[in-house]
PDB file of C-alpha atoms in Angstrom:
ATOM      1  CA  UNK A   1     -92.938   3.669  -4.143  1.00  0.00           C
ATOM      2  CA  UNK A   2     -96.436   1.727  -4.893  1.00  0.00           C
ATOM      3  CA  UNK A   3     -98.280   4.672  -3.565  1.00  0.00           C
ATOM      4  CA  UNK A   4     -96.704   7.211  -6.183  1.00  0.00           C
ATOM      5  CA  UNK A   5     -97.337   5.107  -8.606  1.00  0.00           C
ATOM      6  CA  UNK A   6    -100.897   4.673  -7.898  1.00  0.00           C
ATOM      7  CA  UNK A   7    -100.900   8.401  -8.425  1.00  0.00           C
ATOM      8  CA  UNK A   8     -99.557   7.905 -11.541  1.00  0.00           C
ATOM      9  CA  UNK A   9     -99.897   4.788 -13.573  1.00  0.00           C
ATOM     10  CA  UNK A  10     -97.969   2.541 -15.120  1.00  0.00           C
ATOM     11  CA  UNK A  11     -97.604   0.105 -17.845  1.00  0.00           C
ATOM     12  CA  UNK A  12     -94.595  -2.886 -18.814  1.00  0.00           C
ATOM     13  CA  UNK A  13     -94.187  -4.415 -21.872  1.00  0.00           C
ATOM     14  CA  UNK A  14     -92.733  -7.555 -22.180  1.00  0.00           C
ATOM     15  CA  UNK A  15     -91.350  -9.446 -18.830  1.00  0.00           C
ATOM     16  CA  UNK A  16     -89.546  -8.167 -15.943  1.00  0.00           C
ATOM     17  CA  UNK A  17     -85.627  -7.739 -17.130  1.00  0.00           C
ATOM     18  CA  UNK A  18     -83.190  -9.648 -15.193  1.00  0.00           C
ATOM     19  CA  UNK A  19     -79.854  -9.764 -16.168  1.00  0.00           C
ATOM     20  CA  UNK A  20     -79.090  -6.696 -17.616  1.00  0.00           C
ATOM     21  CA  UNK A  21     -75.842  -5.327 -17.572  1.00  0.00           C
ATOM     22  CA  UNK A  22     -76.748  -1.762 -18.858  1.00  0.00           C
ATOM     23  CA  UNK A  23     -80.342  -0.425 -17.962  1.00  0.00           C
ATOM     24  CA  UNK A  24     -81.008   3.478 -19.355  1.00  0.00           C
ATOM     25  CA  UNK A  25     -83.827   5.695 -17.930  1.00  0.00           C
ATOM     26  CA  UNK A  26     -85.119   8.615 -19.399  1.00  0.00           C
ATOM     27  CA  UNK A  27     -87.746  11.334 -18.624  1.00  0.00           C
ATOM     28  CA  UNK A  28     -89.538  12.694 -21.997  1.00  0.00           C
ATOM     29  CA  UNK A  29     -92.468  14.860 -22.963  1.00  0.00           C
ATOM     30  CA  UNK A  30     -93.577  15.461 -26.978  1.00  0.00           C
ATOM     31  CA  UNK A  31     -90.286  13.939 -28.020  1.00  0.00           C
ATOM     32  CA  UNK A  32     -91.594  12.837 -31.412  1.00  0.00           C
ATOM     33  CA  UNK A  33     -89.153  14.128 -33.348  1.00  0.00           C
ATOM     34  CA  UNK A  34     -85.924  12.813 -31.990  1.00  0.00           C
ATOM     35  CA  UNK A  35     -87.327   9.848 -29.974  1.00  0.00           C
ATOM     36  CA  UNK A  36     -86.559   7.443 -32.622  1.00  0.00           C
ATOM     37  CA  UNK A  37     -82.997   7.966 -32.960  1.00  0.00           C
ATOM     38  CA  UNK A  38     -82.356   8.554 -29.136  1.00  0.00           C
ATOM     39  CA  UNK A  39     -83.693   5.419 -28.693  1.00  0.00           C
ATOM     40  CA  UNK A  40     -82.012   3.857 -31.033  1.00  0.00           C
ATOM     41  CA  UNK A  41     -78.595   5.658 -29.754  1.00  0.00           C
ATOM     42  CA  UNK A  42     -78.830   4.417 -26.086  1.00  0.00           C
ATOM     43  CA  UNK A  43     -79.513   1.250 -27.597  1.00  0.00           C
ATOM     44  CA  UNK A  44     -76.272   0.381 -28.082  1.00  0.00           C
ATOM     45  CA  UNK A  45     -75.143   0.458 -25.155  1.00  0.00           C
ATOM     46  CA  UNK A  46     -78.359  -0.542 -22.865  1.00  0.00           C
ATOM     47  CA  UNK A  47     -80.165  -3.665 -22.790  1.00  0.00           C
ATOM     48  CA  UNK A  48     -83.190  -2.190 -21.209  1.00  0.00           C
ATOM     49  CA  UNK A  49     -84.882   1.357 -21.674  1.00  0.00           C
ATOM     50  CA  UNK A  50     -87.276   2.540 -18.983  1.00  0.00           C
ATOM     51  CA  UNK A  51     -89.200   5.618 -19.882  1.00  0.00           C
ATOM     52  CA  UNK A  52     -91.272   8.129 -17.924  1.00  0.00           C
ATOM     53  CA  UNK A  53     -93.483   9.738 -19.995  1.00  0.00           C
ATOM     54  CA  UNK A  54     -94.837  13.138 -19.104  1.00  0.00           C
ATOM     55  CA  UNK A  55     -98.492  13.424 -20.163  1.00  0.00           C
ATOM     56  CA  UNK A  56     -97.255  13.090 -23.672  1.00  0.00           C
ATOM     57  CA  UNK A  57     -99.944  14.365 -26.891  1.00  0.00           C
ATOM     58  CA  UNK A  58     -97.746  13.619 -29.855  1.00  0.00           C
ATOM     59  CA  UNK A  59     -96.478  10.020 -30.761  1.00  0.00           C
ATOM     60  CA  UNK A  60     -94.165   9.151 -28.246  1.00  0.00           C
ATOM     61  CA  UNK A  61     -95.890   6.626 -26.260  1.00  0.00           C
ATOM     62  CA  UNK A  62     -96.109   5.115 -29.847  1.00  0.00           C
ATOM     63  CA  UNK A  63     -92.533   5.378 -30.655  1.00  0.00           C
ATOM     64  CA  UNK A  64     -91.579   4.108 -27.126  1.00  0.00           C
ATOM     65  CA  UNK A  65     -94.271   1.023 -27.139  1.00  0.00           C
ATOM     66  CA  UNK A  66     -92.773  -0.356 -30.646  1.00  0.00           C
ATOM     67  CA  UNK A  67     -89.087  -0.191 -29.371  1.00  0.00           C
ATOM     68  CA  UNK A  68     -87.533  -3.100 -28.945  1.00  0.00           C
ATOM     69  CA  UNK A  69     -85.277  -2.077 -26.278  1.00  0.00           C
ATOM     70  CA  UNK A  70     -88.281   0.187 -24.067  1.00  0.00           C
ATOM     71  CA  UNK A  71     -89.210  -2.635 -21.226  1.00  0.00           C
ATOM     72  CA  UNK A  72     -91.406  -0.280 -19.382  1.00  0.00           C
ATOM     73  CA  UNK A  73     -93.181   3.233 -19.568  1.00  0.00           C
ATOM     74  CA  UNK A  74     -94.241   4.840 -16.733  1.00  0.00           C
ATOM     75  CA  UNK A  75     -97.203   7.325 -17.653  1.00  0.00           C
ATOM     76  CA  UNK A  76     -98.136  10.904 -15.825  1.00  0.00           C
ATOM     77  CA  UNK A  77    -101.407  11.343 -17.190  1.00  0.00           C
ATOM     78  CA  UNK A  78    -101.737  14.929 -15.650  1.00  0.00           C
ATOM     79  CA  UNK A  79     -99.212  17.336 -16.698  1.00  0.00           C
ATOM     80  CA  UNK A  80     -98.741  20.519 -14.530  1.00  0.00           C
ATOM     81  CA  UNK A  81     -96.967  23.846 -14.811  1.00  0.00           C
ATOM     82  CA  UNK A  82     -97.024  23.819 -11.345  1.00  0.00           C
ATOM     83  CA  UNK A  83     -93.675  23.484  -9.196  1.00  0.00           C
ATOM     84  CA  UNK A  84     -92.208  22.445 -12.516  1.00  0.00           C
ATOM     85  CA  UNK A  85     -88.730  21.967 -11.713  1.00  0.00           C
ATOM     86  CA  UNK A  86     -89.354  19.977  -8.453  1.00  0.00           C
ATOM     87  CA  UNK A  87     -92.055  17.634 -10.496  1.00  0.00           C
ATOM     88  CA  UNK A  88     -89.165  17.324 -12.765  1.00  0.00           C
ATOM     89  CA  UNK A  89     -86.465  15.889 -10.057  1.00  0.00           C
ATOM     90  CA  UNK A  90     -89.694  13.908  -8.706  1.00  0.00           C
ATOM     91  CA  UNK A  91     -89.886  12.081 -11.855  1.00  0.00           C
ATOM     92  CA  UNK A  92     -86.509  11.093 -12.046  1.00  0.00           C
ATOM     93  CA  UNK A  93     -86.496   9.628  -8.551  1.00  0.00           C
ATOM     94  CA  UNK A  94     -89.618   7.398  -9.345  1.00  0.00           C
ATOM     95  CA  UNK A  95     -87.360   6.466 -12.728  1.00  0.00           C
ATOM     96  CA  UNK A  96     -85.032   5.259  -9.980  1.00  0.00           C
ATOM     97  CA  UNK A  97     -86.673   3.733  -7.429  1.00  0.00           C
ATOM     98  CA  UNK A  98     -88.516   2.070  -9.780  1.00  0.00           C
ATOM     99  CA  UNK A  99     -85.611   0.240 -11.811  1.00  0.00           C
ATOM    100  CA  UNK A 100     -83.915  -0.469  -8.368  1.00  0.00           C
ATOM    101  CA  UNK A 101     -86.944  -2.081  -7.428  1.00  0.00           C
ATOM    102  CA  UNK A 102     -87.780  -4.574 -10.652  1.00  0.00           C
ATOM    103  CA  UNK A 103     -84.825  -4.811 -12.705  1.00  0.00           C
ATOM    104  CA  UNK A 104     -81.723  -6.407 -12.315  1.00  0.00           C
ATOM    105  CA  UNK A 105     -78.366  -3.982 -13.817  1.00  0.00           C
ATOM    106  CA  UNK A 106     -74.799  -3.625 -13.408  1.00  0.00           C
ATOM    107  CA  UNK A 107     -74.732  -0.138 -14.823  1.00  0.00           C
ATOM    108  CA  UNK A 108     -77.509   2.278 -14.886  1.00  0.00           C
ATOM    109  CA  UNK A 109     -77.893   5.399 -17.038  1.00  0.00           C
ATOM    110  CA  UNK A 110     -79.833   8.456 -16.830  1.00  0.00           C
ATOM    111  CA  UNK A 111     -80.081  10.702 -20.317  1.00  0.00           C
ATOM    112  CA  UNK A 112     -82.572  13.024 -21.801  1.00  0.00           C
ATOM    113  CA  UNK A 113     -83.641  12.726 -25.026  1.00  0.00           C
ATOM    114  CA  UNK A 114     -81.164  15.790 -26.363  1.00  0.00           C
ATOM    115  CA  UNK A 115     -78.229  13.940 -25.136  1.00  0.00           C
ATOM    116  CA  UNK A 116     -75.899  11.869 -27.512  1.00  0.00           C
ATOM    117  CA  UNK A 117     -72.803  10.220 -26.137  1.00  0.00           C
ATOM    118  CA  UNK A 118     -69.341   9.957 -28.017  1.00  0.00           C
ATOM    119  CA  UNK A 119     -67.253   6.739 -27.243  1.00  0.00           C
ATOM    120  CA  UNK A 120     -67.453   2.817 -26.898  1.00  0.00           C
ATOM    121  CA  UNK A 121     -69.643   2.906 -23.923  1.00  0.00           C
ATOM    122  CA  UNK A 122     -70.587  -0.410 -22.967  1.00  0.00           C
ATOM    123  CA  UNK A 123     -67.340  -1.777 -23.711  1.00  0.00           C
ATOM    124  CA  UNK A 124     -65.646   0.459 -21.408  1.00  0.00           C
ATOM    125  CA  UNK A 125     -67.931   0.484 -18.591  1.00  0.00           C
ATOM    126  CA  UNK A 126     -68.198  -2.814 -18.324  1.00  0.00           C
ATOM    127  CA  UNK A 127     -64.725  -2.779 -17.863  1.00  0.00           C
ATOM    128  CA  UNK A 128     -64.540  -1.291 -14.925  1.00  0.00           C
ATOM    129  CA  UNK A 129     -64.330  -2.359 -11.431  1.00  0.00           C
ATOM    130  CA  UNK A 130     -68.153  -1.927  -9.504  1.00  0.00           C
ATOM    131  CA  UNK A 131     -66.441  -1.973  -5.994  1.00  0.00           C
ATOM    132  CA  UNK A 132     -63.531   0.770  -7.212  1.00  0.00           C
ATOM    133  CA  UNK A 133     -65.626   2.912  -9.380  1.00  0.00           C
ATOM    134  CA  UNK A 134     -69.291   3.841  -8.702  1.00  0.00           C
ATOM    135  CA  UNK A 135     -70.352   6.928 -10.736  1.00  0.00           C
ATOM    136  CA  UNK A 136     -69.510   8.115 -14.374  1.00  0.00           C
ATOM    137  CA  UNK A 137     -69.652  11.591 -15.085  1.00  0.00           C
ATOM    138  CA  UNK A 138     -69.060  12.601 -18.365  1.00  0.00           C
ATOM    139  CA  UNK A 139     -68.279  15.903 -19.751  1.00  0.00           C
ATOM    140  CA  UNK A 140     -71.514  17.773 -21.533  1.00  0.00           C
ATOM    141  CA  UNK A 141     -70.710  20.160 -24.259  1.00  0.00           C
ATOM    142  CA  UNK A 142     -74.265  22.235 -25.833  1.00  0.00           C
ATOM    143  CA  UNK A 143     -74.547  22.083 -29.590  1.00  0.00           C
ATOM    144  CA  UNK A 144     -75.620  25.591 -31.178  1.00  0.00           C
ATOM    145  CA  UNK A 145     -77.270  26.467 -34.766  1.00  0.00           C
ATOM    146  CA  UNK A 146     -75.357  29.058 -36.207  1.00  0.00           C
ATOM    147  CA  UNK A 147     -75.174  31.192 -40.120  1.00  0.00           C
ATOM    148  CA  UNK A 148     -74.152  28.358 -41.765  1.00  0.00           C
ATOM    149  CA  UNK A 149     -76.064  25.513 -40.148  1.00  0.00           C
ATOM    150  CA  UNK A 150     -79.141  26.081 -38.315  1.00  0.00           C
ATOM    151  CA  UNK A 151     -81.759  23.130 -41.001  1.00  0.00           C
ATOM    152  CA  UNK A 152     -83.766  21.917 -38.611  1.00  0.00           C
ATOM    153  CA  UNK A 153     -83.563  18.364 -37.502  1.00  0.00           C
ATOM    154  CA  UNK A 154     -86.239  15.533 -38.800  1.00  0.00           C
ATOM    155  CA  UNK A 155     -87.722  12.322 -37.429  1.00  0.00           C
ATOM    156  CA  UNK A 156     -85.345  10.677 -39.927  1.00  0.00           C
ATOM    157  CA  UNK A 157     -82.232  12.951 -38.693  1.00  0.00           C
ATOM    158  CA  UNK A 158     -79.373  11.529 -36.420  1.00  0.00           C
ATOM    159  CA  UNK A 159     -78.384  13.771 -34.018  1.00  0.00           C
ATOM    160  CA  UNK A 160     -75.200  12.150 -33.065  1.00  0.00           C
ATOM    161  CA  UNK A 161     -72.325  14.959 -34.759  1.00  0.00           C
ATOM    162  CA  UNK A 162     -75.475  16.223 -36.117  1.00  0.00           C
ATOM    163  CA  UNK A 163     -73.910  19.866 -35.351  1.00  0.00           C
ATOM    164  CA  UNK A 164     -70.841  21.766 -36.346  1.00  0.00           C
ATOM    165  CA  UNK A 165     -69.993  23.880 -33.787  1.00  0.00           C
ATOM    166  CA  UNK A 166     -70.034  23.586 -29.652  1.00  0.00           C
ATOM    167  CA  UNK A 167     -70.408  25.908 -26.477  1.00  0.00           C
ATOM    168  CA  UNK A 168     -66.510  25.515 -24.609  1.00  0.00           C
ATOM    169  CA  UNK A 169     -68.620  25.129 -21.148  1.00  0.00           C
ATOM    170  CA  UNK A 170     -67.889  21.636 -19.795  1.00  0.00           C
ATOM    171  CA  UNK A 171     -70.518  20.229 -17.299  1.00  0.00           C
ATOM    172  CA  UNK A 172     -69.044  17.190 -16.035  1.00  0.00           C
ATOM    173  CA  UNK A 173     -72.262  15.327 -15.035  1.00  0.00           C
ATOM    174  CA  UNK A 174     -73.261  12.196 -13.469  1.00  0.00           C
ATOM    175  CA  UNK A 175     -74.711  10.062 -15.680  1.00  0.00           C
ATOM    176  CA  UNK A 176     -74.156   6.821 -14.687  1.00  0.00           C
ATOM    177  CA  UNK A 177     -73.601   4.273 -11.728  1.00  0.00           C
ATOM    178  CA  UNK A 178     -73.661   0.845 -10.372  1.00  0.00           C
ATOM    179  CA  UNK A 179     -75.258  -1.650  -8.749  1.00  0.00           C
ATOM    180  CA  UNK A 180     -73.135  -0.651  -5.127  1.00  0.00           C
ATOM    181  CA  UNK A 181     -73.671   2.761  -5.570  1.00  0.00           C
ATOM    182  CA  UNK A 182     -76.594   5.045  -3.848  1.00  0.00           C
ATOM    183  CA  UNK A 183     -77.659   7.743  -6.357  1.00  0.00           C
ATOM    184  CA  UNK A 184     -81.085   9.633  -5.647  1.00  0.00           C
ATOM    185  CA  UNK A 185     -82.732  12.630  -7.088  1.00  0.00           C
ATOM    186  CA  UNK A 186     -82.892  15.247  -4.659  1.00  0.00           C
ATOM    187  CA  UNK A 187     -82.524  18.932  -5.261  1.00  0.00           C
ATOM    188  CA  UNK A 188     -84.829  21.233  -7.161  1.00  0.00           C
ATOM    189  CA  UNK A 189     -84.361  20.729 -10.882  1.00  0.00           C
ATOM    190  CA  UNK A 190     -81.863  18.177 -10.886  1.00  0.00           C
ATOM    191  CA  UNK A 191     -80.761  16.841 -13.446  1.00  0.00           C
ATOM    192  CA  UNK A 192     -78.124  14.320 -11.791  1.00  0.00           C
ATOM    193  CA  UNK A 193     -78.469  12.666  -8.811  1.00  0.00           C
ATOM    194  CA  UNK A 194     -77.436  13.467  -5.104  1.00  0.00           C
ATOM    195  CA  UNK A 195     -74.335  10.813  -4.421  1.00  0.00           C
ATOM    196  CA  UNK A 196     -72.833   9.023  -1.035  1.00  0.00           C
ATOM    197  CA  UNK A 197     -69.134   9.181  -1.806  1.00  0.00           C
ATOM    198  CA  UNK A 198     -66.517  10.414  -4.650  1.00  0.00           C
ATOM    199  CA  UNK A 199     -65.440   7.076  -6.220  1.00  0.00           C
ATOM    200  CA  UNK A 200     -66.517   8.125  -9.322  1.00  0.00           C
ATOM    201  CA  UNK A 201     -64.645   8.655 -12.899  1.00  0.00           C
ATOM    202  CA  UNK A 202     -64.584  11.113 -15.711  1.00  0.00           C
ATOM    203  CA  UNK A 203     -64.432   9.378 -18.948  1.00  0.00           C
ATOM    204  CA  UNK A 204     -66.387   9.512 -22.313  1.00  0.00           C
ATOM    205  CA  UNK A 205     -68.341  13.023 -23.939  1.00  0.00           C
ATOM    206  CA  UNK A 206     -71.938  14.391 -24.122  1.00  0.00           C
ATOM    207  CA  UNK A 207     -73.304  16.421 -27.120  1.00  0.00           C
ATOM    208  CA  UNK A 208     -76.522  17.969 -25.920  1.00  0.00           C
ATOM    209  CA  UNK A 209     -78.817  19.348 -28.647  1.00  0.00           C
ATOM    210  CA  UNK A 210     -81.477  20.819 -26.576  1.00  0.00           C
ATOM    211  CA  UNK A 211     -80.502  24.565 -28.326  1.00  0.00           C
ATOM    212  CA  UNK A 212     -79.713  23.024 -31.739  1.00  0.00           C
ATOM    213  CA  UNK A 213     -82.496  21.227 -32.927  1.00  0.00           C
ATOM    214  CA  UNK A 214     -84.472  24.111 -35.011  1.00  0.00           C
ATOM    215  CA  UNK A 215     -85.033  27.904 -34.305  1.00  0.00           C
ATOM    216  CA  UNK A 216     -88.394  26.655 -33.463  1.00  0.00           C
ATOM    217  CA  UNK A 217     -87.839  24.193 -30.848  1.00  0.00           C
ATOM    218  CA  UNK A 218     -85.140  27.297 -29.814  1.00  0.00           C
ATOM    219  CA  UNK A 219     -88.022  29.515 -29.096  1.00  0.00           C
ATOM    220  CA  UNK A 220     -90.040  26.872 -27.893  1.00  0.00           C
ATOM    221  CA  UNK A 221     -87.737  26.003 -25.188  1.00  0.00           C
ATOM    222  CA  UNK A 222     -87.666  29.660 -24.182  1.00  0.00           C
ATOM    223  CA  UNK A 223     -91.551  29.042 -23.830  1.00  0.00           C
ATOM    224  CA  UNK A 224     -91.173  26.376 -21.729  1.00  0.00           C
ATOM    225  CA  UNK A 225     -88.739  27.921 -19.079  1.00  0.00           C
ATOM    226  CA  UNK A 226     -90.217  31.280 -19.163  1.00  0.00           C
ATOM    227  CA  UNK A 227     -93.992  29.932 -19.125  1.00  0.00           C
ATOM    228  CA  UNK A 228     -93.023  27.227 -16.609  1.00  0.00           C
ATOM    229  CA  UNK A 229     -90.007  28.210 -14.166  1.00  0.00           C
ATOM    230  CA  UNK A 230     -89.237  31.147 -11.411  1.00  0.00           C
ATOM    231  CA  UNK A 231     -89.081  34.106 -13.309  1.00  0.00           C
ATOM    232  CA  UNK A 232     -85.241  35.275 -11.417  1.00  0.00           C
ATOM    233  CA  UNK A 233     -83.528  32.090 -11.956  1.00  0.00           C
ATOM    234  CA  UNK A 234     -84.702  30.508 -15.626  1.00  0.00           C
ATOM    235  CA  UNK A 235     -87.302  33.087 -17.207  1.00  0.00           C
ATOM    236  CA  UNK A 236     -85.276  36.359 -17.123  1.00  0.00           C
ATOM    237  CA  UNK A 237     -81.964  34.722 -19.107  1.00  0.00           C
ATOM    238  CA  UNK A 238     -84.904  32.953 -20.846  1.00  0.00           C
ATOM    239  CA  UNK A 239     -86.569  36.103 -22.317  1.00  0.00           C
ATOM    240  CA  UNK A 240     -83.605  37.735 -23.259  1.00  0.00           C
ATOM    241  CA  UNK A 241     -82.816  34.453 -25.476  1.00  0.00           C
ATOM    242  CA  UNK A 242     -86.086  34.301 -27.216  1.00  0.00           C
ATOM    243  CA  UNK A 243     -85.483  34.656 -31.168  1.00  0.00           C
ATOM    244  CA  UNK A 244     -81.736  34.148 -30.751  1.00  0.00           C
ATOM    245  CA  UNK A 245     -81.573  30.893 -31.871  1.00  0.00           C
ATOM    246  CA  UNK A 246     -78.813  31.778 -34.278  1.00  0.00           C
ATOM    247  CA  UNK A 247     -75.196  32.351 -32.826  1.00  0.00           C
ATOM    248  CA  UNK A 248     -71.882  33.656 -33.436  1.00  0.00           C
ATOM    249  CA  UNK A 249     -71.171  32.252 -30.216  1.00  0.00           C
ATOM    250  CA  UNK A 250     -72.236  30.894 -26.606  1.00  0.00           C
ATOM    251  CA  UNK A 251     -74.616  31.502 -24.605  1.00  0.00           C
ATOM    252  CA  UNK A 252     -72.133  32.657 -22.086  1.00  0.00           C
ATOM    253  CA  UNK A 253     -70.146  34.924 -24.779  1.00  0.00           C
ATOM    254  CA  UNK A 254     -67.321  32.277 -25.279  1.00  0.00           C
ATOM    255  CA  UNK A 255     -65.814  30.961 -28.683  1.00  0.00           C
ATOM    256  CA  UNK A 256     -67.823  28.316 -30.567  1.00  0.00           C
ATOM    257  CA  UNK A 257     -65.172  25.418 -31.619  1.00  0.00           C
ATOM    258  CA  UNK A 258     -66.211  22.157 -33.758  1.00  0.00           C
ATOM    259  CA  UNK A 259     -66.193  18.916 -32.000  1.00  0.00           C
ATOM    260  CA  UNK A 260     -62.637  17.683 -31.402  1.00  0.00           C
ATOM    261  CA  UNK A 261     -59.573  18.227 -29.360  1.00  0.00           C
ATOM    262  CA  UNK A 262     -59.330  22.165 -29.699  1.00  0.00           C
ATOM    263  CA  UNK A 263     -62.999  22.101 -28.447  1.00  0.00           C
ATOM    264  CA  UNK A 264     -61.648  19.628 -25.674  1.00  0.00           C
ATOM    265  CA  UNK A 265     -58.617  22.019 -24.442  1.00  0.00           C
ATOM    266  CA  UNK A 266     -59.900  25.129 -24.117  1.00  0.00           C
ATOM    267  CA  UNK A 267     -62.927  24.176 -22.214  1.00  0.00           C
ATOM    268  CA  UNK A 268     -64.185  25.561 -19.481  1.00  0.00           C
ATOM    269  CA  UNK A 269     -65.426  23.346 -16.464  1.00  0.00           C
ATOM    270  CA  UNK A 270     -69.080  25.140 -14.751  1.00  0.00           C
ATOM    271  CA  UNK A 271     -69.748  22.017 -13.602  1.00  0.00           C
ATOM    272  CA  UNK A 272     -68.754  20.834 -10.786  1.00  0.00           C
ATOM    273  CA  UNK A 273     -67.514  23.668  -9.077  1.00  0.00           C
ATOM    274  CA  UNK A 274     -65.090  22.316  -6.847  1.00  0.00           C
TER     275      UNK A 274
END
């Protein structure tokens, strides 16, 4: 661990955390615009925040460094294109190692920036019994602009039922685990961890805004996947989406539903795929 981050850098602010019940860690790059209220959002359910920051130009390390709840930042000061999705899951896994290493936790989340969770969180997890239950995945659902609401998102926006309507798709995805559990980031592009055993539960919801924020950040995500990723697996379904920020319905030609329980029963579960 010490000699990746001697690659890298890194920086704390205020003491090393012990005692937490609830650490968070997140991965950002040029989050400006939704930092603040993501932040703010995990917030109330974490006592500590641990950011990686990927060689970020805008005011994030700002944002991060005046948050009350952001312990330490981890800095990548040289941003590459290059194996993208692999520096991605590589990031993550310092995230990891690195909270397992100086802070204390009962619970520890992972969420990007884009993510927004729906129920009492930290009253519920902490709940539950470490030696019985060791992972929390929680049903994702992706947020879409559509005719009748597509204004983009501000800094002073909450994104939290910030949308009207929702993809049916249902990735149930680990987001969470304990203090007994072994979680690592493994596989290319992962965005959950690799797990030891299946003593896990499926409780709370995701909104994920990553395709809702503004037609701009739309096409600018297209960009980034396109610009950045293997051409067969993100860029083709990636340059087909470019300028179709607006829909009438999924990305996967499914109904769009609002939040709620007709969104909830007629989802459709891509992940896992049991």
């Amino acid at each position: 661990m010490t000699g990746i981050l001697n690659e890298i850098s890194y920086e704390y602010y205020f003491q090393k955390v012990r005692g937490n019940k609830v650490v968070t860690l997140t991965r950002i790059r040029n989050e400006s615009l939704i930092l603040e209220d993501f932040l703010d959002h995990v917030s109330t359910f974490s006592d500590a925040i641990i950011v990686f920051d990927d060689d970020s130009n805008d005011q994030t390390l700002e944002i991060c460094r005046n948050h009350k709840k952001v312990c330490a930042i981890i800095r990548n000061r040289n941003w590459s294109s290059v194996g993208r999705s692999n520096q991605e899951t590589l990031h993550r896994d310092i995230l990891n190692t690195f909270s397992d290493e100086f802070f204390d936790f009962s619970w520890k989340f992972y969420l990007d920036a884009d993510e927004r969770l729906v129920g009492n969180i930290r009253e519920d997890i902490l709940k539950l019994n470490v030696d019985e239950v060791h992972y929390i995945r929680i049903p994702l659902y992706d947020a879409y602009l559509t005719e009748h609401d597509n204004k983009a998102f501000t800094n002073k926006s909450t994104l939290l039922n910030g949308r009207e309507y929702f993809g049916i798709e249902r990735r149930d995805i680990i987001f969470a685990w304990n203090v007994n559990a072994k979680a690592e980031y493994i596989l290319d592009d992962a965005r959950e961890p690799s797990v030891s055993s299946d003593q896990y539960l499926t409780i709370f919801a995701c909104q994920h805004y990553g395709k809702a924020i503004s037609s701009d950040k739309w096409d600018q995500k297209c960009h980034y996947y396109i610009d950045n990723f293997p051409y067969e697996v993100y860029g083709k379904k990636w340059t087909e989406r470019l300028g179709q920020s607006i829909h009438k319905e999924s990305d996967f030609s499914t109904p769009l539903y609002p939040w709620g329980e007709v969104l909830f029963s007629n989802s459709q579960k891509i992940h896992p795929i049991n």
